[in-house]
Short mmCIF file of N, CA and C in Angstrom, two decimals:
data_model
loop_
_atom_site.label_atom_id
_atom_site.label_comp_id
_atom_site.label_asym_id
_atom_site.label_seq_id
_atom_site.Cartn_x
_atom_site.Cartn_y
_atom_site.Cartn_z
N MET A 21 -8.73 -5.71 10.38
CA MET A 21 -9.83 -4.63 11.12
C MET A 21 -9.90 -3.28 10.44
N LYS A 22 -11.10 -2.54 9.88
CA LYS A 22 -10.96 -1.31 9.05
C LYS A 22 -11.11 0.03 10.11
N ALA A 23 -10.73 0.88 9.70
CA ALA A 23 -10.04 2.26 10.21
C ALA A 23 -10.61 3.77 9.69
N HIS A 24 -11.41 4.14 9.90
CA HIS A 24 -11.21 5.37 9.50
C HIS A 24 -10.21 6.25 9.32
N PHE A 25 -9.66 7.22 8.02
CA PHE A 25 -8.53 7.68 8.41
C PHE A 25 -9.10 9.47 7.80
N ASP A 26 -9.02 9.83 8.92
CA ASP A 26 -8.99 11.61 8.42
C ASP A 26 -7.64 12.24 8.44
N SER A 27 -7.62 13.11 7.32
CA SER A 27 -6.30 13.80 7.44
C SER A 27 -6.20 14.45 8.52
N ALA A 28 -6.97 15.33 8.94
CA ALA A 28 -7.64 16.13 10.22
C ALA A 28 -6.91 15.84 11.62
N GLU A 29 -7.69 14.60 11.54
CA GLU A 29 -7.63 13.93 13.01
C GLU A 29 -6.20 13.09 13.11
N PHE A 30 -5.45 12.42 12.45
CA PHE A 30 -4.73 11.92 12.42
C PHE A 30 -3.40 12.52 11.24
N SER A 31 -2.88 13.31 11.79
CA SER A 31 -1.59 13.69 11.17
C SER A 31 -0.19 14.50 12.31
N PRO A 32 0.47 13.61 12.01
CA PRO A 32 1.86 13.99 12.50
C PRO A 32 2.51 15.34 12.07
N LEU A 33 1.83 16.03 11.24
CA LEU A 33 2.41 17.11 10.73
C LEU A 33 1.83 18.59 11.50
N SER A 34 0.99 18.22 12.76
CA SER A 34 0.70 19.44 13.35
C SER A 34 1.72 20.45 13.56
N GLU A 35 2.49 20.00 14.16
CA GLU A 35 4.10 20.42 14.92
C GLU A 35 4.83 21.26 13.59
N SER A 36 5.08 20.40 12.14
CA SER A 36 5.99 20.80 11.11
C SER A 36 5.16 20.78 10.03
N PRO A 37 5.70 21.96 9.34
CA PRO A 37 4.79 22.27 8.31
C PRO A 37 5.56 21.28 7.13
N VAL A 38 6.45 20.70 7.38
CA VAL A 38 7.30 20.17 6.27
C VAL A 38 6.92 18.00 6.87
N MET A 39 6.44 17.40 5.65
CA MET A 39 6.25 16.11 6.37
C MET A 39 7.58 15.31 5.52
N LYS A 40 8.38 14.44 6.83
CA LYS A 40 9.08 13.79 6.76
C LYS A 40 9.07 12.33 6.40
N ALA A 41 9.49 11.78 5.55
CA ALA A 41 8.86 10.30 5.37
C ALA A 41 10.01 9.60 4.66
N ALA A 42 10.36 8.72 5.87
CA ALA A 42 11.69 7.74 5.73
C ALA A 42 10.74 6.81 4.53
N ILE A 43 11.83 6.31 3.65
CA ILE A 43 11.08 5.01 2.76
C ILE A 43 12.03 4.50 2.46
N VAL A 44 12.02 2.95 3.08
CA VAL A 44 12.50 1.62 2.60
C VAL A 44 12.02 0.98 1.51
N TYR A 45 13.05 0.52 0.52
CA TYR A 45 12.18 -0.06 -0.63
C TYR A 45 13.00 -1.43 -1.00
N ASP A 46 12.25 -2.03 -1.68
CA ASP A 46 13.26 -3.16 -2.47
C ASP A 46 13.73 -3.05 -3.72
N ASP A 47 13.37 -2.08 -4.26
CA ASP A 47 13.92 -2.12 -6.06
C ASP A 47 13.12 -1.10 -6.72
N LEU A 48 13.67 -0.59 -7.97
CA LEU A 48 13.56 0.66 -8.25
C LEU A 48 11.75 1.06 -8.44
N THR A 49 11.07 -0.14 -8.77
CA THR A 49 9.62 0.29 -8.70
C THR A 49 8.68 0.51 -7.61
N THR A 50 9.56 -0.65 -7.05
CA THR A 50 8.51 -0.12 -5.29
C THR A 50 9.16 1.50 -4.64
N GLY A 51 10.52 1.38 -5.04
CA GLY A 51 11.01 2.70 -4.75
C GLY A 51 10.16 4.30 -5.22
N ARG A 52 9.95 3.67 -6.68
CA ARG A 52 9.47 4.78 -7.14
C ARG A 52 7.95 5.32 -6.87
N ALA A 53 7.18 3.98 -6.61
CA ALA A 53 5.71 3.74 -6.01
C ALA A 53 5.96 4.39 -4.43
N ALA A 54 6.53 3.82 -3.49
CA ALA A 54 6.28 4.42 -2.45
C ALA A 54 6.66 6.51 -2.35
N LYS A 55 7.91 6.58 -3.18
CA LYS A 55 7.92 8.00 -3.38
C LYS A 55 6.50 8.35 -3.87
N LEU A 56 6.13 8.21 -4.83
CA LEU A 56 4.74 8.93 -5.22
C LEU A 56 3.51 9.16 -4.14
N PHE A 57 3.76 7.62 -3.38
CA PHE A 57 2.88 7.42 -2.40
C PHE A 57 2.93 8.78 -1.31
N ALA A 58 4.36 8.53 -0.92
CA ALA A 58 4.54 10.05 -0.11
C ALA A 58 4.46 11.21 -0.59
N GLU A 59 4.66 11.37 -1.73
CA GLU A 59 4.07 12.46 -2.33
C GLU A 59 2.36 13.22 -2.57
N ARG A 60 1.89 12.34 -2.41
CA ARG A 60 0.54 12.47 -2.83
C ARG A 60 0.13 12.21 -1.26
N LEU A 61 0.65 11.57 -0.43
CA LEU A 61 -0.09 11.53 1.29
C LEU A 61 0.46 13.18 1.68
N GLY A 62 1.24 13.86 1.21
CA GLY A 62 1.94 14.99 1.38
C GLY A 62 0.62 15.86 1.15
N GLU A 63 0.29 15.77 0.05
CA GLU A 63 -0.62 16.59 -0.53
C GLU A 63 -2.05 16.47 0.20
N GLY A 64 -2.38 14.99 0.28
CA GLY A 64 -3.50 15.03 0.99
C GLY A 64 -3.95 15.17 2.34
N LEU A 65 -2.71 15.27 2.79
CA LEU A 65 -2.56 15.95 4.38
C LEU A 65 -2.34 17.45 4.81
N GLY A 66 -2.43 17.92 3.44
CA GLY A 66 -2.36 19.51 2.83
C GLY A 66 -1.04 20.67 3.61
N CYS A 67 -0.16 19.61 3.42
CA CYS A 67 1.14 19.69 3.50
C CYS A 67 1.75 21.04 3.05
N VAL A 68 2.11 22.20 3.51
CA VAL A 68 2.14 23.54 2.95
C VAL A 68 3.85 23.36 2.56
N GLY A 69 4.46 22.70 3.32
CA GLY A 69 5.57 23.03 3.36
C GLY A 69 6.62 22.39 2.63
N GLY A 70 5.94 21.28 1.93
CA GLY A 70 6.39 20.60 1.17
C GLY A 70 6.81 19.36 1.80
N ILE A 71 7.43 18.22 1.54
CA ILE A 71 7.54 16.72 2.06
C ILE A 71 9.34 16.81 1.93
N SER A 72 10.08 16.32 2.63
CA SER A 72 11.28 15.86 3.19
C SER A 72 11.49 14.29 3.03
N LEU A 73 12.52 13.48 2.10
CA LEU A 73 12.44 12.12 1.89
C LEU A 73 13.90 11.42 2.05
N SER A 74 14.13 10.67 2.62
CA SER A 74 15.10 10.03 2.94
C SER A 74 14.40 8.46 2.46
N LEU A 75 15.44 7.98 1.20
CA LEU A 75 14.80 6.38 0.41
C LEU A 75 16.32 5.84 0.75
N TRP A 76 15.88 4.45 1.38
CA TRP A 76 17.08 3.52 1.46
C TRP A 76 16.51 1.90 0.74
N ARG A 77 17.28 1.98 -0.03
CA ARG A 77 17.52 0.22 -0.42
C ARG A 77 17.37 -0.72 0.38
N SER A 78 16.48 -1.66 0.61
CA SER A 78 16.38 -2.59 1.95
C SER A 78 17.49 -3.68 2.50
N ASP A 79 17.93 -4.32 1.26
CA ASP A 79 19.00 -4.80 1.21
C ASP A 79 20.36 -4.55 2.05
N LEU A 80 20.52 -2.44 1.66
CA LEU A 80 21.54 -1.88 2.02
C LEU A 80 21.26 -1.61 3.67
N LEU A 81 20.53 -1.88 3.88
CA LEU A 81 20.24 -1.41 5.85
C LEU A 81 20.71 -2.92 6.32
N ALA A 82 21.12 -3.59 5.94
CA ALA A 82 21.81 -5.18 6.56
C ALA A 82 23.28 -4.48 6.60
N VAL A 83 23.76 -3.37 6.14
CA VAL A 83 25.33 -3.32 6.20
C VAL A 83 25.12 -2.22 7.17
N PRO A 84 26.15 -2.35 8.39
CA PRO A 84 26.15 -1.58 9.52
C PRO A 84 26.61 0.01 8.93
N ALA A 85 27.07 0.27 7.68
CA ALA A 85 27.96 1.39 7.63
C ALA A 85 26.49 2.12 7.31
N PHE A 86 25.86 1.57 6.03
CA PHE A 86 24.77 2.15 5.70
C PHE A 86 23.21 2.16 6.37
N ALA A 87 23.21 1.24 7.55
CA ALA A 87 22.39 1.12 8.27
C ALA A 87 22.35 2.98 9.34
N ASP A 88 23.90 2.79 9.58
CA ASP A 88 23.85 3.94 10.67
C ASP A 88 23.59 5.43 9.73
N GLU A 89 23.87 5.72 8.95
CA GLU A 89 23.67 6.80 7.99
C GLU A 89 21.97 6.78 7.93
N ALA A 90 21.44 6.03 7.30
CA ALA A 90 20.01 5.76 7.30
C ALA A 90 19.41 6.34 8.68
N ALA A 91 19.90 5.52 9.47
CA ALA A 91 19.27 5.98 10.82
C ALA A 91 19.10 7.53 11.21
N ARG A 92 20.36 8.07 11.01
CA ARG A 92 20.71 9.10 11.23
C ARG A 92 20.18 10.33 10.18
N GLU A 93 19.73 10.11 8.70
CA GLU A 93 18.60 10.70 8.09
C GLU A 93 17.77 10.21 8.18
N ALA A 94 16.79 9.24 9.08
CA ALA A 94 15.26 9.00 9.02
C ALA A 94 15.30 9.15 10.47
N ALA A 95 15.56 10.11 11.50
CA ALA A 95 16.01 9.69 13.14
C ALA A 95 14.03 10.45 13.23
N ASP A 96 13.70 11.69 12.91
CA ASP A 96 12.59 12.31 12.86
C ASP A 96 11.43 12.34 11.85
N PHE A 97 11.17 10.72 11.33
CA PHE A 97 10.04 11.07 10.31
C PHE A 97 9.02 11.31 10.91
N ASP A 98 8.11 11.44 10.06
CA ASP A 98 6.84 11.21 10.64
C ASP A 98 6.22 10.15 10.03
N TYR A 99 6.38 9.77 9.18
CA TYR A 99 5.65 8.22 8.21
C TYR A 99 7.20 7.45 7.78
N LEU A 100 7.19 6.07 8.73
CA LEU A 100 8.20 5.24 7.91
C LEU A 100 7.29 4.17 6.88
N ILE A 101 7.90 4.24 5.85
CA ILE A 101 6.86 3.84 4.36
C ILE A 101 7.76 2.74 4.20
N VAL A 102 7.41 1.51 4.16
CA VAL A 102 8.56 0.41 3.54
C VAL A 102 7.49 -0.64 2.47
N ALA A 103 8.43 -0.47 1.51
CA ALA A 103 7.41 -0.67 0.40
C ALA A 103 8.27 -2.13 -0.56
N LEU A 104 7.59 -2.95 0.01
CA LEU A 104 8.32 -4.40 -0.89
C LEU A 104 7.60 -5.37 -2.09
N ASN A 105 8.58 -5.67 -3.06
CA ASN A 105 7.90 -6.39 -3.94
C ASN A 105 7.55 -7.82 -4.28
N GLY A 106 7.98 -8.53 -2.73
CA GLY A 106 7.44 -9.95 -2.43
C GLY A 106 7.90 -11.05 -3.31
N GLN A 107 9.44 -10.62 -3.74
CA GLN A 107 10.39 -11.67 -4.03
C GLN A 107 10.96 -12.28 -2.66
N HIS A 108 10.94 -11.42 -1.61
CA HIS A 108 11.44 -12.38 -0.26
C HIS A 108 10.78 -11.68 0.70
N VAL A 109 11.54 -12.02 1.77
CA VAL A 109 11.35 -11.52 3.24
C VAL A 109 12.35 -10.52 3.62
N PRO A 110 12.02 -9.52 3.57
CA PRO A 110 13.21 -8.78 4.29
C PRO A 110 14.35 -9.44 5.05
N PRO A 111 15.79 -9.11 4.88
CA PRO A 111 16.56 -9.81 5.30
C PRO A 111 16.61 -9.34 7.07
N ARG A 112 16.99 -10.23 7.72
CA ARG A 112 17.02 -9.84 9.02
C ARG A 112 17.57 -8.70 9.65
N GLY A 113 18.93 -8.14 9.30
CA GLY A 113 19.11 -6.72 9.41
C GLY A 113 18.45 -5.87 8.93
N THR A 114 17.77 -5.97 8.08
CA THR A 114 16.72 -4.86 7.58
C THR A 114 15.32 -4.73 8.33
N ARG A 115 15.40 -5.60 8.46
CA ARG A 115 13.94 -5.92 10.05
C ARG A 115 14.18 -5.32 11.39
N GLU A 116 15.56 -5.76 11.60
CA GLU A 116 15.85 -5.19 12.87
C GLU A 116 16.01 -3.96 12.95
N TRP A 117 16.72 -2.95 11.62
CA TRP A 117 16.94 -1.64 11.29
C TRP A 117 15.35 -1.11 11.39
N ILE A 118 14.41 -1.56 10.85
CA ILE A 118 13.41 -0.94 10.88
C ILE A 118 12.58 -0.80 12.27
N SER A 119 12.58 -2.06 12.51
CA SER A 119 12.02 -2.19 14.38
C SER A 119 13.06 -1.22 15.00
N ARG A 120 14.38 -0.89 15.29
CA ARG A 120 14.68 -0.12 15.87
C ARG A 120 14.06 1.71 15.17
N GLN A 121 13.97 1.69 14.17
CA GLN A 121 13.59 3.16 13.95
C GLN A 121 12.18 3.31 14.77
N LEU A 122 11.25 2.20 14.89
CA LEU A 122 10.02 2.40 15.51
C LEU A 122 10.03 2.73 17.21
N GLU A 123 11.19 2.51 17.42
CA GLU A 123 11.34 2.84 19.07
C GLU A 123 11.00 3.90 19.97
N ASP A 124 10.72 5.05 19.25
CA ASP A 124 10.39 6.30 19.59
C ASP A 124 9.36 7.16 18.83
N ALA A 125 8.59 6.35 17.91
CA ALA A 125 8.12 6.73 16.70
C ALA A 125 6.70 7.23 17.64
N ASP A 126 5.94 6.42 18.70
CA ASP A 126 5.05 6.66 19.25
C ASP A 126 4.81 7.96 19.65
N ALA A 127 6.11 8.31 20.81
CA ALA A 127 5.83 9.81 21.36
C ALA A 127 6.12 10.87 20.35
N ARG A 128 6.25 10.39 19.22
CA ARG A 128 6.68 11.43 18.32
C ARG A 128 4.98 11.65 17.31
N GLY A 129 4.42 10.40 17.56
CA GLY A 129 3.22 10.31 16.73
C GLY A 129 3.71 10.14 15.66
N ALA A 130 4.37 9.15 15.16
CA ALA A 130 4.71 9.05 13.83
C ALA A 130 3.78 7.49 13.44
N ALA A 131 3.69 7.17 12.37
CA ALA A 131 3.42 5.76 11.92
C ALA A 131 3.93 5.26 10.84
N MET A 132 3.70 4.13 10.54
CA MET A 132 4.38 3.33 9.53
C MET A 132 3.50 3.08 8.33
N ILE A 133 3.53 2.82 7.16
CA ILE A 133 2.86 2.39 6.12
C ILE A 133 3.30 1.43 5.62
N PHE A 134 2.80 0.13 5.31
CA PHE A 134 3.60 -0.71 4.68
C PHE A 134 2.80 -0.87 3.33
N LEU A 135 3.49 -0.80 2.17
CA LEU A 135 2.99 -1.20 0.76
C LEU A 135 3.75 -2.22 0.29
N SER A 136 2.78 -3.10 -0.90
CA SER A 136 3.03 -3.46 -1.40
C SER A 136 2.05 -4.22 -2.91
N SER A 137 2.70 -4.34 -4.16
CA SER A 137 2.09 -4.92 -5.07
C SER A 137 2.44 -6.44 -5.87
N VAL A 138 2.10 -7.46 -5.38
CA VAL A 138 2.39 -8.91 -5.39
C VAL A 138 1.13 -9.19 -6.35
N HIS A 139 1.65 -10.53 -6.89
CA HIS A 139 0.91 -11.63 -7.40
C HIS A 139 0.66 -12.68 -6.46
N ASP A 140 -0.26 -13.52 -6.66
CA ASP A 140 -0.36 -14.08 -5.59
C ASP A 140 0.72 -15.00 -5.22
N ALA A 141 1.26 -15.61 -5.90
CA ALA A 141 2.34 -16.15 -5.39
C ALA A 141 3.47 -16.19 -4.56
N GLN A 142 3.61 -14.59 -4.70
CA GLN A 142 4.47 -13.83 -4.07
C GLN A 142 3.81 -13.39 -2.47
N ARG A 143 2.72 -14.17 -2.33
CA ARG A 143 2.07 -12.99 -1.08
C ARG A 143 2.12 -13.73 0.25
N ARG A 144 3.01 -15.13 0.41
CA ARG A 144 3.21 -15.78 1.39
C ARG A 144 4.43 -14.53 2.20
N ALA A 145 5.09 -13.97 1.37
CA ALA A 145 6.46 -13.53 1.51
C ALA A 145 6.02 -12.24 2.37
N VAL A 146 5.14 -11.73 1.28
CA VAL A 146 5.01 -10.41 2.10
C VAL A 146 3.58 -10.51 3.06
N GLU A 147 3.02 -11.29 3.12
CA GLU A 147 2.06 -11.58 4.21
C GLU A 147 2.99 -11.86 5.67
N ALA A 148 4.02 -12.56 5.59
CA ALA A 148 4.62 -12.78 6.76
C ALA A 148 5.21 -11.31 7.48
N ALA A 149 6.03 -10.69 5.95
CA ALA A 149 6.33 -9.08 6.33
C ALA A 149 5.63 -8.26 7.10
N ARG A 150 4.02 -7.89 6.64
CA ARG A 150 3.19 -7.45 6.99
C ARG A 150 3.15 -7.68 8.42
N LYS A 151 2.75 -9.01 8.87
CA LYS A 151 2.42 -9.55 9.92
C LYS A 151 3.47 -9.27 11.06
N TYR A 152 4.93 -9.49 10.88
CA TYR A 152 5.97 -9.08 11.22
C TYR A 152 6.04 -7.23 11.65
N PHE A 153 6.16 -6.61 10.98
CA PHE A 153 5.65 -5.07 10.95
C PHE A 153 4.74 -4.61 11.94
N ARG A 154 3.27 -5.29 11.56
CA ARG A 154 2.36 -5.10 12.21
C ARG A 154 2.71 -5.10 13.79
N ARG A 155 2.79 -6.25 14.04
CA ARG A 155 3.43 -6.86 15.45
C ARG A 155 4.29 -6.21 16.36
N ALA A 156 5.03 -5.32 15.49
CA ALA A 156 6.14 -4.63 15.84
C ALA A 156 5.78 -3.27 16.48
N CYS A 157 4.82 -2.71 15.22
CA CYS A 157 4.36 -1.51 15.84
C CYS A 157 3.36 -1.77 16.65
N ALA A 158 2.46 -2.76 16.80
CA ALA A 158 1.58 -3.08 18.10
C ALA A 158 2.53 -2.89 19.37
N GLU A 159 3.70 -3.66 19.50
CA GLU A 159 4.58 -3.74 20.78
C GLU A 159 4.78 -2.66 21.14
N ARG A 160 4.85 -1.17 20.34
CA ARG A 160 5.31 -0.08 20.48
C ARG A 160 4.22 0.95 20.32
N ASP A 161 2.94 0.34 20.38
CA ASP A 161 2.18 1.62 20.41
C ASP A 161 2.31 2.52 18.95
N VAL A 162 2.82 2.13 17.85
CA VAL A 162 2.64 2.85 16.68
C VAL A 162 1.77 2.75 15.69
N PRO A 163 0.86 3.71 14.94
CA PRO A 163 0.04 3.56 14.45
C PRO A 163 0.64 2.35 12.76
N PHE A 164 -0.27 1.67 12.49
CA PHE A 164 0.44 0.90 11.28
C PHE A 164 -0.90 0.64 10.57
N PHE A 165 -0.07 0.97 9.14
CA PHE A 165 -1.23 0.85 7.96
C PHE A 165 -0.51 0.37 6.82
N SER A 166 -1.28 -0.53 5.87
CA SER A 166 -0.87 -1.49 5.30
C SER A 166 -1.86 -1.41 4.06
N LEU A 167 -1.05 -1.40 3.01
CA LEU A 167 -2.02 -1.32 1.05
C LEU A 167 -1.17 -2.32 0.12
N ILE A 168 -2.18 -3.49 -0.15
CA ILE A 168 -1.30 -4.45 -0.65
C ILE A 168 -2.42 -4.81 -1.99
N THR A 169 -1.71 -4.46 -3.05
CA THR A 169 -2.43 -5.34 -4.47
C THR A 169 -2.00 -5.50 -5.19
N THR A 170 -3.15 -6.10 -6.01
CA THR A 170 -2.25 -6.66 -7.26
C THR A 170 -1.61 -6.34 -8.73
N PRO A 171 -0.67 -6.36 -8.95
CA PRO A 171 -0.10 -5.58 -10.54
C PRO A 171 -0.86 -5.37 -11.34
N GLN A 172 -0.93 -4.43 -11.88
CA GLN A 172 -1.68 -4.40 -13.11
C GLN A 172 -0.79 -5.17 -14.74
N PRO A 173 -1.57 -5.26 -15.73
CA PRO A 173 -1.16 -5.94 -16.70
C PRO A 173 -0.47 -4.48 -17.50
N GLU A 174 0.54 -4.56 -18.57
CA GLU A 174 1.34 -3.91 -18.93
C GLU A 174 0.49 -2.50 -19.25
N GLU A 175 -0.35 -3.22 -20.01
CA GLU A 175 -0.92 -1.90 -20.63
C GLU A 175 -1.71 -1.12 -19.81
N ALA A 176 -2.09 -1.80 -18.76
CA ALA A 176 -2.71 -0.77 -17.68
C ALA A 176 -1.62 0.06 -16.64
N GLN A 177 -0.56 -0.31 -16.63
CA GLN A 177 0.72 0.48 -16.20
C GLN A 177 0.84 1.89 -17.28
N GLU A 178 1.08 1.74 -18.24
CA GLU A 178 1.05 2.79 -19.46
C GLU A 178 0.16 3.74 -19.11
N ASN A 179 -1.17 3.66 -18.42
CA ASN A 179 -1.84 4.80 -18.34
C ASN A 179 -1.88 4.85 -16.85
N PHE A 180 -0.52 4.88 -16.29
CA PHE A 180 -0.80 5.39 -14.37
C PHE A 180 -0.54 6.19 -14.36
N HIS A 181 -1.45 6.81 -13.49
CA HIS A 181 -1.44 8.21 -12.84
C HIS A 181 -0.66 8.26 -11.42
N ALA A 182 0.05 9.63 -10.94
CA ALA A 182 0.43 9.39 -9.44
C ALA A 182 -0.36 9.38 -8.41
N ALA A 183 -1.63 10.08 -9.37
CA ALA A 183 -3.20 10.25 -8.18
C ALA A 183 -3.50 8.89 -7.90
N ASP A 184 -3.33 8.13 -8.60
CA ASP A 184 -3.94 6.53 -8.26
C ASP A 184 -3.26 6.26 -7.00
N LEU A 185 -2.33 6.91 -6.42
CA LEU A 185 -1.56 6.09 -5.43
C LEU A 185 -2.09 6.56 -3.96
N ALA A 186 -2.76 7.95 -3.91
CA ALA A 186 -2.68 8.18 -2.39
C ALA A 186 -4.16 8.86 -2.31
N PRO A 187 -4.71 8.55 -1.37
CA PRO A 187 -5.76 8.94 -0.66
C PRO A 187 -6.55 10.36 -1.72
N SER A 188 -7.46 10.46 -2.14
CA SER A 188 -7.97 11.50 -2.78
C SER A 188 -9.02 12.35 -1.45
N PRO A 189 -9.23 13.52 -1.29
CA PRO A 189 -10.45 13.94 -0.66
C PRO A 189 -11.44 13.60 -0.82
N HIS A 190 -11.78 12.70 -1.59
CA HIS A 190 -12.94 11.97 -1.36
C HIS A 190 -13.19 10.86 -0.93
N ARG A 191 -11.78 10.36 -1.15
CA ARG A 191 -11.48 8.93 -0.05
C ARG A 191 -10.61 8.87 0.98
N GLN A 192 -11.12 9.46 2.04
CA GLN A 192 -9.99 9.49 3.19
C GLN A 192 -10.38 7.96 4.22
N LEU A 193 -9.80 6.58 3.84
CA LEU A 193 -10.17 5.78 4.24
C LEU A 193 -8.80 5.12 3.98
N LEU A 194 -7.97 4.75 4.64
CA LEU A 194 -6.98 3.31 4.48
C LEU A 194 -7.27 2.06 5.95
N LEU A 195 -7.03 0.82 5.23
CA LEU A 195 -7.06 0.31 6.18
C LEU A 195 -5.78 -0.18 7.21
N GLN A 196 -6.61 -0.15 8.62
CA GLN A 196 -5.81 -0.39 9.86
C GLN A 196 -5.32 -1.43 10.26
N THR A 197 -4.30 -2.60 9.95
CA THR A 197 -4.45 -3.86 10.04
C THR A 197 -3.21 -3.54 11.33
#
């Protein structure tokens, strides 16, 4: 299903001048992409107070000590951004941690954003994870957005700009699934 995204209409930032994003990522590449996406999202939403990021590698969230610390840091996020590389479905402990973070997200007006850049051979794992998180969000009335792309060839990556990751003022559209 497609839904229009208007930054003035859907923004948990109305009460806070600082956008708070909790980012769960698989590796350096997905972490960097998610961080750039969050920065551009904050700019696109007109966040004048900057952004506050809490970044956690997905496999560490299966370890109770790391999971507890990450939960404290991510407790009041505006956006939970999950960035996967498609190599595997996130471990059970990671999926459970993400689901727990969604428990009161609807009361705060928070949302989840699922990001992945995968080759066709990896699509099955990414689709399984996307469906799991979409269902978890639906059960909690939390808005869920996803963006799944195909990686660019090496020469295209050399010309990559952070502005390519986020909605521009002229493209205020995301896919809500």
